[in-house]
CSV table of C-alpha atoms and ligand atoms in Angstrom, one decimal:
chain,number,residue,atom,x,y,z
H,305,UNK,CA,42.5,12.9,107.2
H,306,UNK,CA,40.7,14.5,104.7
H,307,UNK,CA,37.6,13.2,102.5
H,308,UNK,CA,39.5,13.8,99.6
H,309,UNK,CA,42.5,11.9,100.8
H,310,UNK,CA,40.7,8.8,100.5
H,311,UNK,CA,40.6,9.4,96.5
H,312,UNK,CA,42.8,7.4,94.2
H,313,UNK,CA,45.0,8.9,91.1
H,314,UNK,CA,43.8,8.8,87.9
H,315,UNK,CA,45.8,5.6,87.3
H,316,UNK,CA,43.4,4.3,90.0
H,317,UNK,CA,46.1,3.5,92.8
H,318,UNK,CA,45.4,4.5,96.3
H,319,UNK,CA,48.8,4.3,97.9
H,320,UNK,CA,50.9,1.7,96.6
H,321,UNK,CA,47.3,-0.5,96.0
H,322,UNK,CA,45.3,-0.8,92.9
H,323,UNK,CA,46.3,-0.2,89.5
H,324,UNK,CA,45.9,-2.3,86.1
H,325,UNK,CA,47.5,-5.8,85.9
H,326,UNK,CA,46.0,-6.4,82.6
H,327,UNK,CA,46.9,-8.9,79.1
H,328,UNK,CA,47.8,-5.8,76.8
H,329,UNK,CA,44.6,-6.5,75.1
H,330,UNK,CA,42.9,-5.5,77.7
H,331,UNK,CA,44.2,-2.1,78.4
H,332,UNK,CA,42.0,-0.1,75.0
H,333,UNK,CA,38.6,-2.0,76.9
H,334,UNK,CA,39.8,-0.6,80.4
H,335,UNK,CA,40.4,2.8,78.4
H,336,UNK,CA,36.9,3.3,77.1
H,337,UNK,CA,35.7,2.1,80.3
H,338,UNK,CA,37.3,4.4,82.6
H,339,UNK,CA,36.0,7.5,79.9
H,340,UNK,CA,32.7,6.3,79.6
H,341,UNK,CA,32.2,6.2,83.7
H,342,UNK,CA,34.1,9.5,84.0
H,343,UNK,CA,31.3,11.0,81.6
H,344,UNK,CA,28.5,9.3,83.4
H,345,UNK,CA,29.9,10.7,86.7
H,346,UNK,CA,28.7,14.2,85.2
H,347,UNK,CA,25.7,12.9,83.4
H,348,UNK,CA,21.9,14.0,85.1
H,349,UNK,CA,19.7,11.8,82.7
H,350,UNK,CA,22.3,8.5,83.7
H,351,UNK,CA,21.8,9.9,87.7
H,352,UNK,CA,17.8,10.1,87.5
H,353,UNK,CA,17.2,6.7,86.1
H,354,UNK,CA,19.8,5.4,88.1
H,355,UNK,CA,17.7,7.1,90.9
H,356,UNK,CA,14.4,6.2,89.3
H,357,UNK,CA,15.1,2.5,89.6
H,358,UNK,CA,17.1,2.5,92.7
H,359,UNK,CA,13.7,3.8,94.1
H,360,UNK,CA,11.2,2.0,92.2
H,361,UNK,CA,12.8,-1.5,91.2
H,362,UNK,CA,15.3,-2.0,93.8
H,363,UNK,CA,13.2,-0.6,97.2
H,364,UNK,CA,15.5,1.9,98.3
H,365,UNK,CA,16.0,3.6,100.7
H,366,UNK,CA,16.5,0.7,102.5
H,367,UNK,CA,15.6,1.1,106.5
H,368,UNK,CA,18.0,1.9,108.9
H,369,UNK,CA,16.6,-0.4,112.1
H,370,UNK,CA,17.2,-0.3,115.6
H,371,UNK,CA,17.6,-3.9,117.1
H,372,UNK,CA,16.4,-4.1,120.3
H,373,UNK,CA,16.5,-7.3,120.9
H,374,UNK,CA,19.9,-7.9,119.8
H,375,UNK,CA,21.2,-4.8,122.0
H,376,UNK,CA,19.4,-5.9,124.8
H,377,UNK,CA,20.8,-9.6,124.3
H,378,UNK,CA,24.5,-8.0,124.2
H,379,UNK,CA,23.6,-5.2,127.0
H,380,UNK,CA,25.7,-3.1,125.9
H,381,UNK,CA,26.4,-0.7,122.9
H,382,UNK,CA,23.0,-0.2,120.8
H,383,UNK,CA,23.1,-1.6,118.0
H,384,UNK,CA,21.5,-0.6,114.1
H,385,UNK,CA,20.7,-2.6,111.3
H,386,UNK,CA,21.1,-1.0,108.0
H,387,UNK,CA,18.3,-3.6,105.8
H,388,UNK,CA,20.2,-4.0,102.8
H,389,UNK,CA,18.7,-7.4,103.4
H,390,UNK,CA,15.2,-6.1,102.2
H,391,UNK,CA,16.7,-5.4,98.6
H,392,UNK,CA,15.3,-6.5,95.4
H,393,UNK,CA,17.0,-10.1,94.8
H,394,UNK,CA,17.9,-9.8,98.8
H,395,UNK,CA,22.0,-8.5,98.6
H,396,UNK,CA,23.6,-4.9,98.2
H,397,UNK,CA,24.7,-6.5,94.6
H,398,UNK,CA,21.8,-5.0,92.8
H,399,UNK,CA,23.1,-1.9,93.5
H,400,UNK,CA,26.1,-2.1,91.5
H,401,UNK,CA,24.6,-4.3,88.8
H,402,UNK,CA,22.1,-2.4,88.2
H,403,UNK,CA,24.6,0.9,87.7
H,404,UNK,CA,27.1,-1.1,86.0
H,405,UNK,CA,23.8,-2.1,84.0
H,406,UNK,CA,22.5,0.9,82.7
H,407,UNK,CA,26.9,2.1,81.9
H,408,UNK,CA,27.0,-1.0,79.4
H,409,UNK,CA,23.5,0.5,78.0
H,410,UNK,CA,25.4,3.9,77.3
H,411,UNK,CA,28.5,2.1,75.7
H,412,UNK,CA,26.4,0.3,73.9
H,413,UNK,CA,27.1,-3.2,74.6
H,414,UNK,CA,24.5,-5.6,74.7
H,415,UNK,CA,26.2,-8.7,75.9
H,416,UNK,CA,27.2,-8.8,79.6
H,417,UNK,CA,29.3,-11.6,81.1
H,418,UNK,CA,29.9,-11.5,85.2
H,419,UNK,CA,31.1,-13.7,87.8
H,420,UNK,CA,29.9,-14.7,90.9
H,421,UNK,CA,30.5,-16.6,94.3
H,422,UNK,CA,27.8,-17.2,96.2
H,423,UNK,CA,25.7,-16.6,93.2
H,424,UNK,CA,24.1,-13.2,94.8
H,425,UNK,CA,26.3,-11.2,92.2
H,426,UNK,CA,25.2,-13.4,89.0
H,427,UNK,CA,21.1,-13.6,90.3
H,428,UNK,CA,21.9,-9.5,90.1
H,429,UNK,CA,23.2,-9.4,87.2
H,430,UNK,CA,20.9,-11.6,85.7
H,431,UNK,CA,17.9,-9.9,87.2
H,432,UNK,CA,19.5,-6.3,85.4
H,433,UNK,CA,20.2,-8.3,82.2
H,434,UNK,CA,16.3,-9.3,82.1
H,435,UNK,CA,15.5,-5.3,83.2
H,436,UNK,CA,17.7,-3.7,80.6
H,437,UNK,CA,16.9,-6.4,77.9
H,438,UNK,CA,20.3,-7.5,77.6
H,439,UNK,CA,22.1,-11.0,76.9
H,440,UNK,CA,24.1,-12.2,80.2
H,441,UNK,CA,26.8,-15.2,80.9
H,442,UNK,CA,27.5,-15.8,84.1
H,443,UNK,CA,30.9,-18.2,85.3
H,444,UNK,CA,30.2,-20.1,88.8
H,445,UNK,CA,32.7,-22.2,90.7
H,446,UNK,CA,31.5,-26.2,90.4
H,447,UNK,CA,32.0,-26.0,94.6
H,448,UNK,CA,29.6,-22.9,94.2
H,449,UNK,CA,27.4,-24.1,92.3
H,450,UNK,CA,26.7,-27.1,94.5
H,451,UNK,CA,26.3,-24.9,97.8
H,452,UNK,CA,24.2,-22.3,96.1
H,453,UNK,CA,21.8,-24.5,94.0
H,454,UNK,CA,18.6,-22.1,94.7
H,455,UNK,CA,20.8,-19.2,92.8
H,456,UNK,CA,21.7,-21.3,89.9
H,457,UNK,CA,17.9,-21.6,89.4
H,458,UNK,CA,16.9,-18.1,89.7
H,459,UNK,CA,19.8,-17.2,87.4
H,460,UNK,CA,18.5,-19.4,84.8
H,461,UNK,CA,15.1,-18.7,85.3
H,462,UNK,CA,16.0,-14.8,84.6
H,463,UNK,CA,17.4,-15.9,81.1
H,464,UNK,CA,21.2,-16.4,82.2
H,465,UNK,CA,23.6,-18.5,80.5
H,466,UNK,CA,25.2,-20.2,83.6
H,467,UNK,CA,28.6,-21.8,83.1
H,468,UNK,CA,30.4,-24.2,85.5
H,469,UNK,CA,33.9,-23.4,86.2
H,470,UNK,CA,35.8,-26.8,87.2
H,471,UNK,CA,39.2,-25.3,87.2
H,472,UNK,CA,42.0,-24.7,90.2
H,473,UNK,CA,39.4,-24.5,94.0
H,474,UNK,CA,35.9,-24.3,91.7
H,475,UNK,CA,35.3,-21.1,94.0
H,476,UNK,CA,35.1,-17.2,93.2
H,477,UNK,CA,38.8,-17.0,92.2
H,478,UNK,CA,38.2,-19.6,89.2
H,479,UNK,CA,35.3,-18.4,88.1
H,480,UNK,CA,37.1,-14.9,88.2
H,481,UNK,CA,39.9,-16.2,86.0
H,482,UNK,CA,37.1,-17.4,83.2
H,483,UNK,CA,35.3,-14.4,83.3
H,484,UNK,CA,38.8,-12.3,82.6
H,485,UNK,CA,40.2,-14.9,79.4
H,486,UNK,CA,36.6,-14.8,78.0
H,487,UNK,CA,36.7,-11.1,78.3
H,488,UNK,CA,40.4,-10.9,76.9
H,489,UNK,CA,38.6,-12.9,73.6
H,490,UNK,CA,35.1,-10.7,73.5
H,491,UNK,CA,36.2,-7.4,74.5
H,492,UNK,CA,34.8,-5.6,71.6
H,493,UNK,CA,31.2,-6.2,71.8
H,494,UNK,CA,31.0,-7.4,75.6
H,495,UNK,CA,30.8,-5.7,78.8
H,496,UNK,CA,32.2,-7.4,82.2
H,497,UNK,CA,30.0,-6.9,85.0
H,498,UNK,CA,32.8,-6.9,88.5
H,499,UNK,CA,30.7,-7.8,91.5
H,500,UNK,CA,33.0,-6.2,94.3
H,501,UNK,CA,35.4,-3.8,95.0
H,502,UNK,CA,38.0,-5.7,92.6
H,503,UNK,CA,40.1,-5.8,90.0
H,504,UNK,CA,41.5,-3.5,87.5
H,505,UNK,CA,41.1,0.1,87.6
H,506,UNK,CA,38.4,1.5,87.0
H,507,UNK,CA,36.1,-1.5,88.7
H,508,UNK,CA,37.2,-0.8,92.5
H,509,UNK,CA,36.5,3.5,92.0
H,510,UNK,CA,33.2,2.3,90.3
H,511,UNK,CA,31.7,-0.5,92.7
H,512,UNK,CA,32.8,1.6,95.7
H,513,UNK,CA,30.7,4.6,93.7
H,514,UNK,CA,27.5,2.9,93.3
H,515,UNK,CA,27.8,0.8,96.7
H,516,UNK,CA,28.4,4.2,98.4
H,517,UNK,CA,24.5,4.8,98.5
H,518,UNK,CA,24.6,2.6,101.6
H,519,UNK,CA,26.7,4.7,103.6
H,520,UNK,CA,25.0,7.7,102.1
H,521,UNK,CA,22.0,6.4,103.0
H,522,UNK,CA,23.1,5.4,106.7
H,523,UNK,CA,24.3,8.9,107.1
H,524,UNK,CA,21.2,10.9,106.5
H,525,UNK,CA,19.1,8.1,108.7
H,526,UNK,CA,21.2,8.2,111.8
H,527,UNK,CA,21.7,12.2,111.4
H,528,UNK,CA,17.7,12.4,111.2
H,529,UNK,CA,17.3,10.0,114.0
H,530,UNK,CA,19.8,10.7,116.3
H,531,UNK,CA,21.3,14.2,115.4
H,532,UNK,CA,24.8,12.8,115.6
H,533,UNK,CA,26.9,10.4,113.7
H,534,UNK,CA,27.4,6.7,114.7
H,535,UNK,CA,30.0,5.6,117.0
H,536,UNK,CA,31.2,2.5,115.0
H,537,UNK,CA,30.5,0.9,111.7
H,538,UNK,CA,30.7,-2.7,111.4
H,539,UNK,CA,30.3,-4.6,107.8
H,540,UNK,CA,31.4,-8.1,106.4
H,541,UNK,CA,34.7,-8.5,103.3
H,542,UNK,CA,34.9,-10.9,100.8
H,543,UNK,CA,35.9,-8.2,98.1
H,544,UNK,CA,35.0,-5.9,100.3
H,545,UNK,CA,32.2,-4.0,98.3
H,546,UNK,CA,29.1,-3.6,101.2
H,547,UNK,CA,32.1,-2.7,103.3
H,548,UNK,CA,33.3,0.3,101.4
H,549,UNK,CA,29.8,1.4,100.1
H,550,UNK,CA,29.0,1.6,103.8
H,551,UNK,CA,32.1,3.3,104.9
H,552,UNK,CA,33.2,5.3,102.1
H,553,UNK,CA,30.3,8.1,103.3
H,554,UNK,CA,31.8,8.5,106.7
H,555,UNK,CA,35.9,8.1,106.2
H,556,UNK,CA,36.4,11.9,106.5
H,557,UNK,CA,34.7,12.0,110.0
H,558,UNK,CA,37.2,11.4,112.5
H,559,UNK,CA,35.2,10.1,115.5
H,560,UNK,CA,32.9,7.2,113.3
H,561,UNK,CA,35.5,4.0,114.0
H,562,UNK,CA,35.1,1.4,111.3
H,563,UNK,CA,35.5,-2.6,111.5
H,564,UNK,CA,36.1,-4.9,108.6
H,565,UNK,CA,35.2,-8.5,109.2
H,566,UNK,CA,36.8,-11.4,107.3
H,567,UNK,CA,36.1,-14.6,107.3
H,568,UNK,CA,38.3,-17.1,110.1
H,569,UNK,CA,36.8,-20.1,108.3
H,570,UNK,CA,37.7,-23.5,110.1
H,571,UNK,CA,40.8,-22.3,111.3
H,572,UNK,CA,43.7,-20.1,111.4
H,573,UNK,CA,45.7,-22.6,109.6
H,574,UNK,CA,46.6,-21.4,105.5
H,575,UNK,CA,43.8,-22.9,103.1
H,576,UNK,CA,41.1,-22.7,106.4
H,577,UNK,CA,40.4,-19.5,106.7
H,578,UNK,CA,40.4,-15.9,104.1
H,579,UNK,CA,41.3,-13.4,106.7
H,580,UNK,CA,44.0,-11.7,104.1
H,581,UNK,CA,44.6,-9.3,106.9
H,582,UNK,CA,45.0,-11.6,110.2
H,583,UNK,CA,49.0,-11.7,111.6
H,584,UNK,CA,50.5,-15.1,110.5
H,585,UNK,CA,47.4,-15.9,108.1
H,586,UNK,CA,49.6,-16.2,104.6
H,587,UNK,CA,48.6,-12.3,103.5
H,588,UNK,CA,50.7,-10.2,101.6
H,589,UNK,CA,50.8,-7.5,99.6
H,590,UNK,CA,50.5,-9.2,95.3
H,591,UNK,CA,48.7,-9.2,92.2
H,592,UNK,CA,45.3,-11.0,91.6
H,593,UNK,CA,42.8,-10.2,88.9
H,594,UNK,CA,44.5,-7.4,87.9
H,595,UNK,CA,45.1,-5.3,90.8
H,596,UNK,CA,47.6,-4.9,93.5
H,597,UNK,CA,46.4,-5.8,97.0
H,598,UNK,CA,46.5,-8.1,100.0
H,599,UNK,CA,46.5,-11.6,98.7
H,600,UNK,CA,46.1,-14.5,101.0
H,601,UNK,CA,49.5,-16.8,99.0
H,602,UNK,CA,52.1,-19.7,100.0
H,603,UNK,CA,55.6,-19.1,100.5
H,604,UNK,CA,56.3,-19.8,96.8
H,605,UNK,CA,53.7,-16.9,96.0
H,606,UNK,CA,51.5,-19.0,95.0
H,607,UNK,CA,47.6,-18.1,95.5
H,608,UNK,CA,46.4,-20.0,98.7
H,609,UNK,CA,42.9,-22.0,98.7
H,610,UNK,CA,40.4,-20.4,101.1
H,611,UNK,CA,37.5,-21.7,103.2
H,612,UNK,CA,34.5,-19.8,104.4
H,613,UNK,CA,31.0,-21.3,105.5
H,614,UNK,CA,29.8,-18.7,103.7
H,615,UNK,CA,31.0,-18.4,99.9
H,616,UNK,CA,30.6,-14.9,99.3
H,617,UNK,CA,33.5,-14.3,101.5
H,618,UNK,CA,35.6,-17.3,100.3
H,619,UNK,CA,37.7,-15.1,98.5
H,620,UNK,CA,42.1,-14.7,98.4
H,621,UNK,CA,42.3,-11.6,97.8
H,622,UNK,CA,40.7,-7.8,99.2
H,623,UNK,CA,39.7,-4.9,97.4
H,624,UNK,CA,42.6,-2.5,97.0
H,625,UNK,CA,41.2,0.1,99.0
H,626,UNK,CA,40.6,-1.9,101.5
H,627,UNK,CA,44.3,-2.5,101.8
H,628,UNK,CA,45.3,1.1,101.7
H,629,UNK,CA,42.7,1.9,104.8
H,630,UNK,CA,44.6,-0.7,107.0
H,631,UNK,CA,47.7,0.8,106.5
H,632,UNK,CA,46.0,4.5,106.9
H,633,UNK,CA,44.6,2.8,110.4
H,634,UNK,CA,41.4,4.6,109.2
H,635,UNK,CA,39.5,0.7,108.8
H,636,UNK,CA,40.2,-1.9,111.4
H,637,UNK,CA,39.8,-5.3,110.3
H,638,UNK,CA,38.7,-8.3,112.3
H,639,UNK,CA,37.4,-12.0,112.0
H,640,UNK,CA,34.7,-14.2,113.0
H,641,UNK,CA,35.6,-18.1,112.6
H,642,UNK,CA,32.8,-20.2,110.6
H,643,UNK,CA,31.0,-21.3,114.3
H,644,UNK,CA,30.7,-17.9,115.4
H,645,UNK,CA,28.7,-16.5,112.6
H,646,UNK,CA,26.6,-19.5,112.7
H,647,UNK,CA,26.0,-17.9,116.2
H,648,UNK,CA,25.3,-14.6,115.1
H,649,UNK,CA,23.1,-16.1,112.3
H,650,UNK,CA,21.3,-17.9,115.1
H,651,UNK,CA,20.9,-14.9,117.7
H,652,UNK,CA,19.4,-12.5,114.6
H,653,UNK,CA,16.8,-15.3,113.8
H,654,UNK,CA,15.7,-15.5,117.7
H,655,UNK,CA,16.4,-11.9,118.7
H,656,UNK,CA,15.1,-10.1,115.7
H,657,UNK,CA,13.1,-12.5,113.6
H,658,UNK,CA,15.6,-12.2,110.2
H,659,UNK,CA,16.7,-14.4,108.2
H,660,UNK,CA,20.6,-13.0,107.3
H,661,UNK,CA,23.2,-14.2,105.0
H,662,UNK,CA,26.1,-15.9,106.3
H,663,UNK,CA,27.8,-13.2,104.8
H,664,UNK,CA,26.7,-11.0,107.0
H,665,UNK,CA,26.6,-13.1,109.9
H,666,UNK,CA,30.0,-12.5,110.7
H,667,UNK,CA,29.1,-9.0,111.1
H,668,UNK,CA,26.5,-9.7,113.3
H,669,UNK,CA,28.7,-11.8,115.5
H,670,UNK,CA,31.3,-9.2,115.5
H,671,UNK,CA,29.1,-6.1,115.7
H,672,UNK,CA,27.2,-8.2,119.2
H,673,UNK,CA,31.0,-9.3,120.7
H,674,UNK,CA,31.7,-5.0,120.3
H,675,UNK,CA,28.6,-4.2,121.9
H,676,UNK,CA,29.1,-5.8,125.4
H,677,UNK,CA,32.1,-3.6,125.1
H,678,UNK,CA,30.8,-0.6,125.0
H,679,UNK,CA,28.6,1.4,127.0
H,680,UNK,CA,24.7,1.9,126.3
H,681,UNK,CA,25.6,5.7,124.9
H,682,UNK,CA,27.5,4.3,122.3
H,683,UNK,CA,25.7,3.2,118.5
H,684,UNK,CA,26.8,0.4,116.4
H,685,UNK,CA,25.7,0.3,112.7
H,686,UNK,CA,26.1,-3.4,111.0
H,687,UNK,CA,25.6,-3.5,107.5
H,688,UNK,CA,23.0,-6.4,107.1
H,689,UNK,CA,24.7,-6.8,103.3
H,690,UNK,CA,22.1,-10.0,102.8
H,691,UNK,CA,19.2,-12.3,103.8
H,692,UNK,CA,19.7,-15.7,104.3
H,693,UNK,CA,17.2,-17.7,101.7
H,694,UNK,CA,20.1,-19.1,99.9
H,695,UNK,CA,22.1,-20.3,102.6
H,696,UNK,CA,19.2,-22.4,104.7
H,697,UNK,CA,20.4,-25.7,103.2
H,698,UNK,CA,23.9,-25.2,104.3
H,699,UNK,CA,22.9,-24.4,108.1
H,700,UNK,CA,20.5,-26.9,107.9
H,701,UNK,CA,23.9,-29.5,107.0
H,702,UNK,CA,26.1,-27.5,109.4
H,703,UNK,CA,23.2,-27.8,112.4
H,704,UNK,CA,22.2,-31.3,111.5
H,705,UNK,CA,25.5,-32.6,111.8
H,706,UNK,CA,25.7,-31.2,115.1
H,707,UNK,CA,22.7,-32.9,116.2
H,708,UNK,CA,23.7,-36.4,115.4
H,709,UNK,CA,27.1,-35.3,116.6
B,1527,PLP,C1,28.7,-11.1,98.0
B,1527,PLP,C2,28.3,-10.9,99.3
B,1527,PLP,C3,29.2,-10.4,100.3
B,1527,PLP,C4,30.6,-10.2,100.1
B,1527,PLP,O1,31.0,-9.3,99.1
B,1527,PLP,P1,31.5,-7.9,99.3
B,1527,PLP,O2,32.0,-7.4,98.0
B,1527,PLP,O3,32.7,-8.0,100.3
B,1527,PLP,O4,30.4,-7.1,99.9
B,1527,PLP,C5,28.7,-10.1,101.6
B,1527,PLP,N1,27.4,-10.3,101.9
B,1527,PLP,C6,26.5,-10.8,101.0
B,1527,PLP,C7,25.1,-11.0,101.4
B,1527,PLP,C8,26.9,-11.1,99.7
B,1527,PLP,O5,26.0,-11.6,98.8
């Protein structure tokens, strides 16, 4: 297929996925924001500052790595680490904050409310709030809130207004849901800041756009490097944003196979897991937060609860993109349970000295179980979407217990 094929209309569906599944009164904000990102598309100034702080503030280019010690511990495949670890505020959020950021600057909002899961998206936002001088709210999960207590500090430290959602699993979906009705009531003079792939059109075009400077990135890397494309991609989904930034680049080149990983959780049994994708798992096509896509639901259609170690993938639902890939067999998607990417956190700390996310962990874990696989010719790219500061008290709980086990 075609580059272009991967496009959606201009009612933002790709296939039967996507779309607008808004409260009316959110359809004239949705409006101006789909015309105010079409104009920035074209607009050089937005493009060189957005380039200007990308470069300066954030650290990019971010390194393409080759991890030897990981390949040589799989012996097989080689396999590459694209550092979006080494980011300003350590995740690939900042770069869509920070171009969501400087949009709400053009429209002229000043007030920006966000969500966020594992609080990576909201310490973004925040950090771009305190850049661009502007006044930020962000809506946490109470369950979040107590596994991510280090992000709830730098958030407020950076000026944010954090507020504790209590409602339905206290998790990303909840905190989703506040963001939206607050939204619905504040539309006029407030801007939401989507941290993934997600919800109504334009948010999924526009987070894949500024995410897409990974795989952009990756391209030019390997290509300089190498003088040949990558073999196989492999990146992490909870909305599925590093995923698609990293991909998006290389969909149009036949021979570059892709892997999605979702998170297997504790099990494959429904409430244990948010593999949306996996046979038998409780995914279906649906509706959540306003687009159409894979949604992880009971038999009643009722959204499922979800359980990830790690709770930036500890979502129901996938980006609608994502959705239309699978059925395109362009993406493959795959899962790593909660033990094995404590395993691939553990083999990236003693093969390669970094610290990842658990996030991307499951990458990791997938990317190495590829590798011995395939043959030493072959190149693997992970997208390392986050380090692993944040998540060092919930390993330490997960290893300690197995200690005294
Ligand atoms: C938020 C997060 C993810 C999951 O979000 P996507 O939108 O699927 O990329 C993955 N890794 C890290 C480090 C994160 O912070």
């Amino acid at each position: 297929m075609k580059a272009t094929a991967f496009e959606p209309d201009a009612q933002g569906y790709w296939g039967a996925y996507g779309g607008r599944f808004v409260a009316e009164t959110l359809v004239a904000p949705l409006e101006e924001l789909t015309a105010a990102y079409a104009a920035l598309r074209r607009d050089r100034d937005f493009q060189k500052r957005l380039a200007e702080l990308r470069k300066d503030y954030c650290s990019r280019p971010t390194p393409l790595y080759f991890a030897a010690g990981l390949t040589e511990h799989a012996r097989g495949a080689r396999i590459f680490l694209k550092r979006e670890d080494l980011l300003h505020t350590g995740a690939h959020k900042i770069n869509n904050a920070l171009g969501q950021g400087l949009l709400a600057v053009k429209m002229g909002k000043r007030r920006i409310i966000a969500e966020t899961g594992a609080g990576q998206h909201g310490v973004a936002t925040a950090t771009v709030c305190a850049l661009l001088g502007l006044d930020c709210v962000v809506y946490m999960g109470a369950e979040d809130v107590r596994r991510q207590q280090p992000n709830v500090l730098r958030m407020r430290l950076l000026g944010a207004d954090v507020r504790v959602v209590d409602s339905g699993s206290r998790t990303l979906k909840d905190a989703i849901n506040e963001a939206l009705r607050h939204w619905v009531a504040h539309a006029r003079d407030t801007y939401y800041l989507l941290g993934s792939a997600l919800g109504p059109h334009p948010y999924p075009l526009m987070v894949r756009d500024f995410q897409s400077v990974i795989g952009e990135e990756t391209r030019r890397q390997f290509l300089a490097r190498e003088k040949r494309l990558p073999d196989v991609l492999v990146a992490c989904i909870g909305g599925g944003s590093n995923a698609i930034g990293m991909f998006h680049p290389f969909l149009g080149d036949e021979g570059v196979e892709m892997f999605g990983v979702e998170a297997g959780g504790k099990s494959k049994r429904r409430g244990e897991h948010a593999t949306r994708f996996a046979r038998g798992g409780g995914g279906k096509p649906g509706v959540l937060h306003g687009t159409h896509s894979w949604v992880l639901q009971d038999d009643a259609g009722q959204i499922a609860l979800t359980h990830s170690i790690s709770a930036g993938l500890d979502y129901p639902a996938i980006g609608p993109e994502h959705a239309f890939l699978r059925d395109k067999q362009r993406v493959r998607y795959a899962s790593v349970n909660d033990a094995d990417a404590l395993r691939g956190f553990e083999l990236l700390c003693k093969h390669e000295g970094i610290i990842p996310a658990l996030e991307s962990a499951h990458a990791i874990a997938y990317a190495v179980r590829l590798a011995r696989k395939r043959p030493p010719e072959q190149a693997i790219v992970v997208n390392l979407s986050g380090r692993g500061d944040k998540d060092l008290t919930t390993v330490a709980d997960t290893i300690g217990s197995k200690d005294s086990a």
